mmCIF file of C-alpha atoms in Angstrom:
data_model
loop_
_atom_site.group_PDB
_atom_site.id
_atom_site.type_symbol
_atom_site.label_atom_id
_atom_site.label_comp_id
_atom_site.label_asym_id
_atom_site.label_seq_id
_atom_site.Cartn_x
_atom_site.Cartn_y
_atom_site.Cartn_z
ATOM 1 C CA ASP J 1 37.463 12.439 -54.629
ATOM 2 C CA ALA J 2 37.431 11.708 -58.363
ATOM 3 C CA GLY J 3 40.565 9.609 -58.176
ATOM 4 C CA VAL J 4 43.581 9.966 -60.425
ATOM 5 C CA ILE J 5 42.591 11.590 -63.694
ATOM 6 C CA GLN J 6 44.426 10.981 -66.926
ATOM 7 C CA SER J 7 43.949 12.497 -70.340
ATOM 8 C CA PRO J 8 43.555 11.652 -73.064
ATOM 9 C CA ARG J 9 42.240 8.112 -72.603
ATOM 10 C CA HIS J 10 43.274 7.199 -76.123
ATOM 11 C CA GLU J 11 45.838 8.769 -78.398
ATOM 12 C CA VAL J 12 46.678 7.787 -81.936
ATOM 13 C CA THR J 13 49.532 9.604 -83.605
ATOM 14 C CA GLU J 14 52.037 9.217 -86.351
ATOM 15 C CA MET J 15 55.678 8.440 -85.904
ATOM 16 C CA GLY J 16 57.729 11.552 -85.298
ATOM 17 C CA GLN J 17 54.948 13.546 -83.691
ATOM 18 C CA GLU J 18 55.077 14.921 -80.181
ATOM 19 C CA VAL J 19 52.789 13.304 -77.651
ATOM 20 C CA THR J 20 51.822 14.755 -74.280
ATOM 21 C CA LEU J 21 50.063 12.713 -71.636
ATOM 22 C CA ARG J 22 48.487 14.412 -68.651
ATOM 23 C CA CYS J 23 47.783 13.414 -65.084
ATOM 24 C CA LYS J 24 46.001 14.965 -62.144
ATOM 25 C CA PRO J 25 46.814 13.131 -58.895
ATOM 26 C CA ILE J 26 44.519 12.729 -55.927
ATOM 27 C CA SER J 27 44.507 15.888 -53.836
ATOM 28 C CA GLY J 28 46.890 15.626 -50.891
ATOM 29 C CA HIS J 29 49.046 12.903 -52.378
ATOM 30 C CA ASP J 30 52.726 13.819 -52.307
ATOM 31 C CA TYR J 31 53.952 11.087 -54.642
ATOM 32 C CA LEU J 32 53.236 10.717 -58.329
ATOM 33 C CA PHE J 33 54.322 7.823 -60.506
ATOM 34 C CA TRP J 34 54.343 7.215 -64.262
ATOM 35 C CA TYR J 35 54.195 3.605 -65.485
ATOM 36 C CA ARG J 36 54.153 1.998 -68.900
ATOM 37 C CA GLN J 37 52.422 -1.309 -69.619
ATOM 38 C CA THR J 38 53.164 -3.480 -72.640
ATOM 39 C CA MET J 39 52.540 -7.115 -73.404
ATOM 40 C CA MET J 40 56.243 -7.826 -73.715
ATOM 41 C CA ARG J 41 57.593 -5.997 -70.682
ATOM 42 C CA GLY J 42 54.588 -5.796 -68.383
ATOM 43 C CA LEU J 43 54.336 -2.839 -66.010
ATOM 44 C CA GLU J 44 57.408 -0.675 -65.728
ATOM 45 C CA LEU J 45 58.003 2.369 -63.577
ATOM 46 C CA LEU J 46 59.229 5.246 -65.706
ATOM 47 C CA ILE J 47 59.660 8.026 -63.175
ATOM 48 C CA TYR J 48 58.271 9.229 -59.876
ATOM 49 C CA PHE J 49 58.001 12.546 -58.094
ATOM 50 C CA ASN J 50 57.867 13.537 -54.447
ATOM 51 C CA ASN J 51 56.499 16.995 -53.708
ATOM 52 C CA ASN J 52 56.815 17.855 -57.411
ATOM 53 C CA VAL J 53 60.510 16.930 -57.521
ATOM 54 C CA PRO J 54 61.653 14.018 -59.711
ATOM 55 C CA ILE J 55 63.205 11.393 -57.445
ATOM 56 C CA ASP J 56 63.972 8.461 -59.706
ATOM 57 C CA ASP J 57 63.890 8.661 -63.492
ATOM 58 C CA SER J 58 66.020 5.599 -64.118
ATOM 59 C CA GLY J 59 63.112 3.902 -65.852
ATOM 60 C CA MET J 60 62.736 6.566 -68.525
ATOM 61 C CA PRO J 61 63.705 4.678 -71.685
ATOM 62 C CA GLU J 62 65.543 7.409 -73.547
ATOM 63 C CA ASP J 63 65.947 11.121 -74.023
ATOM 64 C CA ARG J 64 62.822 11.242 -76.129
ATOM 65 C CA PHE J 65 60.862 10.877 -72.905
ATOM 66 C CA SER J 66 60.505 13.698 -70.416
ATOM 67 C CA ALA J 67 58.214 14.305 -67.452
ATOM 68 C CA LYS J 68 57.354 17.382 -65.480
ATOM 69 C CA MET J 69 55.335 18.244 -62.440
ATOM 70 C CA PRO J 70 54.911 22.016 -62.342
ATOM 71 C CA ASN J 71 52.590 21.872 -59.327
ATOM 72 C CA ALA J 72 51.029 19.432 -56.912
ATOM 73 C CA SER J 73 47.968 18.869 -59.045
ATOM 74 C CA PHE J 74 49.390 18.308 -62.504
ATOM 75 C CA SER J 75 52.017 16.267 -64.291
ATOM 76 C CA THR J 76 52.887 15.602 -67.921
ATOM 77 C CA LEU J 77 54.751 12.878 -69.717
ATOM 78 C CA LYS J 78 56.026 13.931 -73.117
ATOM 79 C CA ILE J 79 57.437 11.842 -75.922
ATOM 80 C CA GLN J 80 59.214 13.715 -78.685
ATOM 81 C CA PRO J 81 59.583 12.361 -81.296
ATOM 82 C CA SER J 82 57.298 9.382 -80.872
ATOM 83 C CA GLU J 83 58.079 5.965 -82.366
ATOM 84 C CA PRO J 84 55.902 2.895 -82.967
ATOM 85 C CA ARG J 85 57.666 1.036 -80.154
ATOM 86 C CA ASP J 86 56.304 3.618 -77.721
ATOM 87 C CA SER J 87 52.832 2.197 -78.252
ATOM 88 C CA ALA J 88 51.616 1.097 -74.814
ATOM 89 C CA VAL J 89 49.250 1.970 -72.022
ATOM 90 C CA TYR J 90 50.661 4.674 -69.776
ATOM 91 C CA PHE J 91 49.451 4.835 -66.204
ATOM 92 C CA CYS J 92 49.768 7.577 -63.659
ATOM 93 C CA ALA J 93 49.500 6.753 -59.950
ATOM 94 C CA SER J 94 49.683 8.783 -56.775
ATOM 95 C CA SER J 95 50.086 8.062 -53.083
ATOM 96 C CA PHE J 96 50.423 9.595 -49.667
ATOM 97 C CA PRO J 97 53.847 9.665 -48.048
ATOM 98 C CA PRO J 98 54.693 6.553 -46.031
ATOM 99 C CA GLU J 99 53.279 6.226 -42.545
ATOM 100 C CA GLY J 100 55.710 7.612 -40.049
ATOM 101 C CA GLY J 101 57.692 9.407 -42.712
ATOM 102 C CA GLY J 102 61.123 8.383 -43.808
ATOM 103 C CA THR J 103 62.007 6.340 -46.818
ATOM 104 C CA SER J 104 61.203 2.865 -45.600
ATOM 105 C CA HIS J 105 58.302 2.049 -47.846
ATOM 106 C CA THR J 106 55.550 3.413 -49.964
ATOM 107 C CA ASP J 107 51.886 3.642 -49.192
ATOM 108 C CA THR J 108 49.129 2.400 -51.440
ATOM 109 C CA GLN J 109 49.416 3.717 -54.966
ATOM 110 C CA TYR J 110 46.170 4.751 -56.623
ATOM 111 C CA PHE J 111 46.184 4.293 -60.361
ATOM 112 C CA GLY J 112 44.455 6.287 -63.029
ATOM 113 C CA PRO J 113 42.564 4.599 -65.881
ATOM 114 C CA GLY J 114 45.535 4.909 -68.223
ATOM 115 C CA THR J 115 46.189 6.411 -71.646
ATOM 116 C CA ARG J 116 46.360 3.967 -74.525
ATOM 117 C CA LEU J 117 48.937 5.331 -76.971
ATOM 118 C CA THR J 118 49.213 4.059 -80.505
ATOM 119 C CA VAL J 119 52.033 5.356 -82.679
ATOM 120 C CA LEU J 120 51.605 4.507 -86.352
ATOM 121 C CA ALA Z 1 68.131 -7.324 -58.199
ATOM 122 C CA GLN Z 2 64.574 -7.426 -57.011
ATOM 123 C CA SER Z 3 62.144 -9.440 -59.086
ATOM 124 C CA VAL Z 4 58.658 -10.884 -58.947
ATOM 125 C CA THR Z 5 57.573 -14.079 -60.657
ATOM 126 C CA GLN Z 6 54.002 -15.065 -61.313
ATOM 127 C CA PRO Z 7 54.326 -18.566 -62.782
ATOM 128 C CA ASP Z 8 50.802 -18.790 -64.152
ATOM 129 C CA ILE Z 9 49.995 -16.587 -67.124
ATOM 130 C CA HIS Z 10 46.359 -17.657 -67.350
ATOM 131 C CA ILE Z 11 44.112 -19.557 -64.944
ATOM 132 C CA THR Z 12 40.515 -20.650 -65.445
ATOM 133 C CA VAL Z 13 38.336 -21.627 -62.507
ATOM 134 C CA SER Z 14 34.668 -22.379 -62.124
ATOM 135 C CA GLU Z 15 32.463 -19.932 -60.309
ATOM 136 C CA GLY Z 16 32.267 -20.923 -56.651
ATOM 137 C CA ALA Z 17 35.559 -22.777 -56.728
ATOM 138 C CA SER Z 18 38.549 -21.755 -54.655
ATOM 139 C CA LEU Z 19 41.412 -19.798 -56.129
ATOM 140 C CA GLU Z 20 45.122 -19.507 -55.460
ATOM 141 C CA LEU Z 21 47.395 -17.267 -57.511
ATOM 142 C CA ARG Z 22 51.087 -17.768 -57.024
ATOM 143 C CA CYS Z 23 53.711 -15.113 -56.498
ATOM 144 C CA ASN Z 24 57.397 -15.524 -55.757
ATOM 145 C CA TYR Z 25 59.734 -12.656 -55.107
ATOM 146 C CA SER Z 26 63.443 -12.068 -54.947
ATOM 147 C CA TYR Z 27 64.455 -9.404 -52.480
ATOM 148 C CA GLY Z 28 67.372 -9.005 -50.122
ATOM 149 C CA ALA Z 29 65.602 -7.421 -47.203
ATOM 150 C CA THR Z 30 62.176 -7.449 -45.595
ATOM 151 C CA PRO Z 31 59.847 -7.095 -48.544
ATOM 152 C CA TYR Z 32 56.828 -4.889 -48.842
ATOM 153 C CA LEU Z 33 54.389 -6.858 -50.947
ATOM 154 C CA PHE Z 34 51.246 -5.969 -52.802
ATOM 155 C CA TRP Z 35 48.520 -7.538 -54.894
ATOM 156 C CA TYR Z 36 46.731 -5.380 -57.434
ATOM 157 C CA VAL Z 37 43.833 -6.249 -59.739
ATOM 158 C CA GLN Z 38 43.208 -4.800 -63.186
ATOM 159 C CA SER Z 39 39.857 -5.111 -64.889
ATOM 160 C CA PRO Z 40 39.777 -4.753 -68.671
ATOM 161 C CA GLY Z 41 40.368 -1.180 -69.758
ATOM 162 C CA GLN Z 42 40.870 -0.025 -66.182
ATOM 163 C CA GLY Z 43 43.728 1.007 -63.981
ATOM 164 C CA LEU Z 44 45.075 -1.082 -61.143
ATOM 165 C CA GLN Z 45 43.326 -1.343 -57.817
ATOM 166 C CA LEU Z 46 45.001 -2.468 -54.601
ATOM 167 C CA LEU Z 47 43.633 -5.705 -53.165
ATOM 168 C CA LEU Z 48 45.928 -6.006 -50.173
ATOM 169 C CA LYS Z 49 49.414 -5.310 -48.916
ATOM 170 C CA TYR Z 50 51.914 -6.775 -46.499
ATOM 171 C CA PHE Z 51 54.416 -4.639 -44.632
ATOM 172 C CA SER Z 52 55.016 -6.544 -41.392
ATOM 173 C CA GLY Z 53 53.272 -8.426 -38.615
ATOM 174 C CA ASP Z 54 50.703 -11.137 -39.190
ATOM 175 C CA THR Z 55 51.699 -13.102 -42.261
ATOM 176 C CA LEU Z 56 48.089 -13.676 -43.309
ATOM 177 C CA VAL Z 57 46.712 -10.491 -44.781
ATOM 178 C CA GLN Z 58 43.073 -9.783 -45.508
ATOM 179 C CA GLY Z 59 42.099 -7.611 -48.418
ATOM 180 C CA ILE Z 60 39.079 -6.328 -50.234
ATOM 181 C CA LYS Z 61 36.559 -8.414 -52.152
ATOM 182 C CA GLY Z 62 37.176 -11.461 -49.945
ATOM 183 C CA PHE Z 63 40.805 -11.947 -50.958
ATOM 184 C CA GLU Z 64 43.620 -12.889 -48.628
ATOM 185 C CA ALA Z 65 47.328 -13.551 -49.060
ATOM 186 C CA GLU Z 66 49.918 -15.324 -47.004
ATOM 187 C CA PHE Z 67 53.522 -14.224 -46.735
ATOM 188 C CA LYS Z 68 55.948 -17.124 -46.408
ATOM 189 C CA ARG Z 69 59.488 -15.914 -45.980
ATOM 190 C CA SER Z 70 60.993 -19.416 -46.192
ATOM 191 C CA GLN Z 71 59.438 -19.896 -49.620
ATOM 192 C CA SER Z 72 59.767 -16.280 -50.779
ATOM 193 C CA SER Z 73 56.109 -16.426 -51.660
ATOM 194 C CA PHE Z 74 53.057 -14.228 -51.300
ATOM 195 C CA ASN Z 75 50.193 -16.240 -52.776
ATOM 196 C CA LEU Z 76 46.738 -14.767 -53.204
ATOM 197 C CA ARG Z 77 43.684 -16.818 -52.268
ATOM 198 C CA LYS Z 78 39.947 -16.630 -52.352
ATOM 199 C CA PRO Z 79 37.690 -19.411 -51.037
ATOM 200 C CA SER Z 80 34.878 -18.926 -53.548
ATOM 201 C CA VAL Z 81 35.346 -17.119 -56.844
ATOM 202 C CA HIS Z 82 32.644 -14.912 -58.344
ATOM 203 C CA TRP Z 83 32.237 -14.174 -62.049
ATOM 204 C CA SER Z 84 33.123 -10.551 -61.328
ATOM 205 C CA ASP Z 85 36.593 -11.634 -60.191
ATOM 206 C CA ALA Z 86 37.614 -12.239 -63.801
ATOM 207 C CA ALA Z 87 40.507 -9.821 -64.299
ATOM 208 C CA GLU Z 88 44.273 -9.679 -64.361
ATOM 209 C CA TYR Z 89 46.123 -9.887 -61.059
ATOM 210 C CA PHE Z 90 49.528 -8.411 -60.376
ATOM 211 C CA CYS Z 91 51.886 -9.127 -57.535
ATOM 212 C CA ALA Z 92 54.429 -6.435 -56.701
ATOM 213 C CA VAL Z 93 57.342 -5.856 -54.356
ATOM 214 C CA GLU Z 94 58.592 -2.461 -53.357
ATOM 215 C CA ALA Z 95 62.262 -1.660 -53.690
ATOM 216 C CA GLY Z 96 62.272 0.326 -50.494
ATOM 217 C CA TYR Z 97 65.832 1.484 -50.107
ATOM 218 C CA GLY Z 98 66.295 5.158 -49.563
ATOM 219 C CA GLY Z 99 65.952 6.958 -52.817
ATOM 220 C CA SER Z 100 64.266 4.051 -54.546
ATOM 221 C CA GLN Z 101 61.284 4.226 -52.227
ATOM 222 C CA GLY Z 102 58.116 3.765 -54.136
ATOM 223 C CA ASN Z 103 59.649 1.737 -56.931
ATOM 224 C CA LEU Z 104 57.178 -1.099 -57.321
ATOM 225 C CA ILE Z 105 58.492 -4.109 -59.213
ATOM 226 C CA PHE Z 106 55.515 -5.884 -60.787
ATOM 227 C CA GLY Z 107 55.145 -9.452 -61.902
ATOM 228 C CA LYS Z 108 53.905 -10.108 -65.430
ATOM 229 C CA GLY Z 109 50.426 -10.775 -64.158
ATOM 230 C CA THR Z 110 48.013 -13.710 -64.066
ATOM 231 C CA LYS Z 111 44.840 -13.488 -66.073
ATOM 232 C CA LEU Z 112 41.886 -15.097 -64.327
ATOM 233 C CA SER Z 113 38.922 -16.409 -66.282
ATOM 234 C CA VAL Z 114 35.811 -17.627 -64.483
ATOM 235 C CA LYS Z 115 33.567 -20.327 -65.948
ATOM 236 C CA PRO Z 116 29.860 -20.204 -65.148
#
């Protein structure tokens, strides 16, 4: 398998523009996660999906951020309008459901290479 | 609230020397603990994980970690470091209650440099 695929790898845009980040999870993984990494705040979970349904979006910073998962093989994270403070590396990760089912714990999350976003 | 502390921001060791990276967590129940490694410009890769059972966990690339409940620690160790181990290492705990399953809380990371 090619692993988690993210595009673009780098994005430079101007403040106020719309930005769309894309992710293709590993085939067969039911969970998909979006993270943001900055020097100041480290790695933060933004939102995650189970079977294409958003489960927890409490980490989404504000209404300018939205995420969708129209099918099992594709997800987007959109920022509209973008601001300089959104500059960060955005990671997508996916995982199988937990062993034995239930909600007790997660399985290994496989991370994509990330999208480095710079908002000028 | 759950939290993870990695006290060392940056560590430098000589190649061939032993390594221990510290991780302390705050969690009210049985924790699920992870160590990930991030090479420059790359995503995170799982080194090892602890869910239950034996408190000494073996991972990839010769790494191991020991869960100590009394100390709320999950330190990562390697007996002999290789130059290719230079990377940033992240400890994480999973907030595994019901709907928050999958919410990994990451530490701020420890950057490892290896001297020849």
